[in-house]
XYZ file of C-alpha atoms in Angstrom:
269
model
C 130.349 93.385 115.176
C 129.538 94.255 111.546
C 126.164 94.024 109.850
C 127.046 90.764 108.071
C 128.032 89.129 111.358
C 124.806 90.319 112.970
C 122.859 88.971 109.990
C 124.474 85.528 110.318
C 123.817 85.520 114.082
C 120.199 86.516 113.549
C 119.644 83.589 111.201
C 119.918 81.302 114.182
C 117.462 83.154 116.418
C 114.087 81.527 117.113
C 114.793 78.797 114.585
C 114.529 75.573 116.558
C 113.695 73.012 113.844
C 112.092 70.731 116.450
C 109.638 73.348 117.741
C 106.047 72.400 116.959
C 104.697 75.872 117.776
C 104.688 78.967 115.628
C 104.951 77.058 112.374
C 102.996 78.760 109.578
C 99.832 77.304 108.108
C 98.784 78.509 104.667
C 95.154 79.559 104.516
C 92.874 81.206 101.952
C 90.077 83.596 102.851
C 87.579 84.271 100.078
C 84.780 86.639 99.194
C 83.190 85.835 95.848
C 85.845 86.163 93.173
C 88.395 87.671 95.585
C 90.834 85.600 97.674
C 93.652 86.449 100.054
C 96.379 83.920 100.878
C 97.673 84.097 104.440
C 100.420 82.474 106.494
C 98.992 81.987 109.985
C 101.285 81.540 112.991
C 99.580 80.417 116.193
C 101.203 80.420 119.650
C 101.073 77.408 121.928
C 98.541 79.019 124.287
C 95.366 80.901 123.460
C 95.970 84.595 122.971
C 94.224 87.951 123.080
C 96.612 89.577 120.582
C 96.925 89.389 116.785
C 99.496 90.972 114.477
C 98.853 91.373 110.745
C 101.921 91.830 108.527
C 101.829 93.597 105.157
C 104.978 92.558 103.216
C 106.929 94.907 100.928
C 107.187 94.784 97.139
C 108.168 91.271 96.090
C 105.763 89.663 98.573
C 106.562 87.742 101.754
C 110.269 87.454 102.481
C 112.588 86.061 105.134
C 112.371 89.170 107.333
C 108.559 89.064 107.390
C 108.757 85.420 108.433
C 111.247 86.224 111.196
C 109.028 89.006 112.536
C 106.140 86.531 112.512
C 108.094 83.948 114.509
C 109.297 86.502 117.074
C 105.789 87.844 117.651
C 104.218 84.392 117.704
C 106.739 83.183 120.262
C 105.880 86.294 122.284
C 102.228 85.259 122.444
C 100.699 86.816 119.311
C 98.700 85.128 116.616
C 100.256 86.402 113.382
C 98.834 86.659 109.878
C 101.129 87.490 106.964
C 99.145 88.662 103.954
C 101.117 86.794 101.302
C 99.044 87.539 98.212
C 95.559 88.407 97.019
C 93.556 88.581 93.836
C 94.968 91.224 91.517
C 98.055 91.958 93.589
C 100.217 92.084 90.466
C 98.451 95.255 89.304
C 96.491 95.772 86.111
C 96.836 97.732 82.883
C 98.919 100.560 84.280
C 96.699 103.579 83.512
C 96.798 106.400 86.053
C 93.808 104.970 87.903
C 95.512 101.607 88.365
C 97.169 102.688 91.626
C 93.856 103.450 93.322
C 92.451 100.097 92.191
C 95.626 98.350 93.374
C 95.451 99.941 96.827
C 91.746 99.183 97.007
C 92.438 95.479 96.507
C 95.100 95.553 99.242
C 92.574 97.062 101.640
C 89.994 94.481 100.623
C 92.567 91.812 101.543
C 93.049 93.483 104.921
C 89.289 93.584 105.455
C 88.993 89.850 104.764
C 91.810 89.130 107.214
C 90.225 91.314 109.894
C 86.976 89.385 109.492
C 88.842 86.263 110.637
C 90.357 87.856 113.744
C 88.558 87.504 117.067
C 91.135 88.819 119.552
C 90.502 92.137 121.323
C 93.893 93.503 120.231
C 94.869 93.874 116.565
C 98.175 95.326 115.416
C 99.481 95.908 111.893
C 103.129 95.948 110.815
C 104.150 97.028 107.314
C 107.455 97.547 105.532
C 108.006 99.732 102.440
C 104.981 99.188 100.161
C 103.491 97.218 103.049
C 103.964 100.306 105.230
C 101.971 102.370 102.721
C 99.201 99.756 102.873
C 99.375 99.740 106.680
C 99.064 103.535 106.825
C 95.924 103.369 104.672
C 94.489 100.646 106.918
C 95.057 102.867 109.968
C 92.557 105.326 108.498
C 90.080 102.772 107.161
C 89.725 100.220 109.968
C 89.052 101.657 113.448
C 89.085 98.159 114.955
C 92.867 98.170 114.513
C 94.573 99.152 117.767
C 98.146 99.815 116.627
C 100.062 100.317 113.377
C 103.822 100.357 112.837
C 105.341 101.672 109.590
C 108.867 100.800 108.489
C 110.004 103.276 105.788
C 106.487 104.251 104.757
C 105.426 107.742 103.772
C 102.960 110.099 102.109
C 101.690 111.488 99.814
C 101.549 108.361 97.701
C 101.547 110.288 94.399
C 104.861 111.956 95.268
C 106.448 108.650 96.284
C 105.420 107.021 92.996
C 106.694 109.979 90.969
C 110.024 110.456 92.744
C 111.013 106.946 93.826
C 114.282 105.557 92.489
C 112.728 102.095 92.208
C 113.484 100.771 88.741
C 109.914 99.696 87.943
C 108.502 103.090 88.937
C 111.153 104.970 86.966
C 110.284 102.891 83.917
C 106.595 103.552 84.466
C 107.228 107.287 84.449
C 109.189 107.079 81.189
C 106.375 105.096 79.548
C 103.742 107.507 80.813
C 105.674 110.522 79.557
C 105.282 109.092 76.086
C 101.680 108.017 76.605
C 100.330 111.149 78.313
C 102.845 113.819 77.285
C 104.032 114.756 80.777
C 106.776 117.377 80.538
C 108.225 116.802 83.999
C 107.838 115.048 87.337
C 105.609 117.788 88.743
C 103.009 117.334 85.986
C 103.111 113.586 86.541
C 102.780 113.959 90.294
C 99.763 116.243 89.933
C 98.030 113.829 87.545
C 98.581 110.945 89.964
C 97.381 112.994 92.915
C 94.036 113.557 91.184
C 93.551 109.789 90.713
C 94.692 108.448 94.080
C 92.235 108.738 96.973
C 93.756 106.039 99.184
C 96.419 108.355 100.534
C 96.987 108.817 104.277
C 97.096 112.605 103.916
C 93.688 112.624 102.180
C 92.039 110.072 104.414
C 90.656 110.511 107.910
C 93.348 110.768 110.535
C 93.648 107.537 112.545
C 91.736 107.561 115.842
C 93.612 109.214 118.706
C 93.457 106.013 120.727
C 95.322 104.092 117.997
C 98.993 103.532 118.758
C 101.176 104.629 115.835
C 104.877 103.936 115.394
C 107.451 104.552 112.668
C 110.954 103.828 111.487
C 112.156 106.668 109.240
C 115.023 106.022 106.837
C 117.461 108.944 106.624
C 118.959 108.670 103.145
C 116.099 106.753 101.515
C 115.432 107.485 97.837
C 112.959 104.643 97.222
C 110.401 105.996 99.649
C 112.073 109.407 99.834
C 112.910 110.515 103.370
C 110.989 113.783 102.910
C 107.743 111.861 102.496
C 108.450 109.591 105.433
C 108.813 112.743 107.522
C 105.519 114.021 106.084
C 103.740 110.964 107.426
C 105.458 111.427 110.783
C 104.199 115.022 111.039
C 100.678 113.926 110.080
C 100.605 110.958 112.419
C 102.495 112.399 115.415
C 103.360 108.808 116.357
C 103.904 107.653 119.929
C 107.150 106.005 118.840
C 109.561 106.952 116.078
C 113.184 106.298 115.312
C 115.353 107.583 112.471
C 117.942 105.206 111.028
C 120.604 106.212 108.509
C 121.021 104.315 105.268
C 119.378 103.586 101.963
C 115.972 101.911 101.679
C 117.146 98.313 101.794
C 119.795 99.048 104.416
C 117.311 100.626 106.818
C 114.920 97.693 106.431
C 117.708 95.243 107.298
C 119.027 97.369 110.183
C 115.529 97.682 111.615
C 115.111 93.921 111.685
C 118.617 93.211 113.003
C 118.807 95.855 115.701
C 115.319 97.124 116.513
C 112.926 94.164 116.464
C 112.741 94.255 120.260
C 111.655 97.905 120.181
C 108.888 97.104 117.708
C 107.770 94.217 119.927
C 107.841 96.526 122.962
C 105.737 99.051 121.046
C 103.006 96.507 120.318
C 103.187 95.065 123.830
C 102.601 98.553 125.257
C 99.702 99.104 122.879
C 98.162 95.761 123.838
C 97.987 96.702 127.507
C 95.100 99.091 126.753
């Protein structure tokens, strides 16, 4: 069966329109002038497990919602961090990345304040995986983190990514700052970005870490995904061939059960 056929089949999974459980409720958590918008999925019975999902660039998408339904129907309360104050970025100077990541972590902190289950897991894809990796170092109350095509160092990913917006940013900054090449740009970014998994404290040994590595990824280049794998030494990892988008889709279509098994194992303490 081809990928398209699997995709069509997957559309029908866990999608009973008459089910009254695991339907998302939009909620806002605030702290002064900062707000995070969350989709909350609650299982039918009380639970001891929560999963927080960090979406990729472009914000919450269909795949995030499907992960949420699968986990909710498996007994997890699920929070998707849809958006937060300042999540569109700011003026684009070299320090903007650190401020941007700081706001993402503030959003995570607000969400964690609302969670009262003994087990907390975090799942992130692409940019969301970068956020999740930072959270693994910042929030010891998190029990497990799973990264789908995330990597480190962040400065190298920004500088070398084939993402159109990041390529355009480099071209603009060459004119603004006079960078002669990617290496100069990378070094300048590295000096400004502190929220980088390789600079931050290593996650606690007791934290379960898992990864999907994309072999052939040029958006979060494979080399930097492997860097994070070496740093983390995750309990679970799998390498999937394909470009960035293809690996994300393949992971959802063919490996959701392995991700669920990973979190279930972590939740057994």
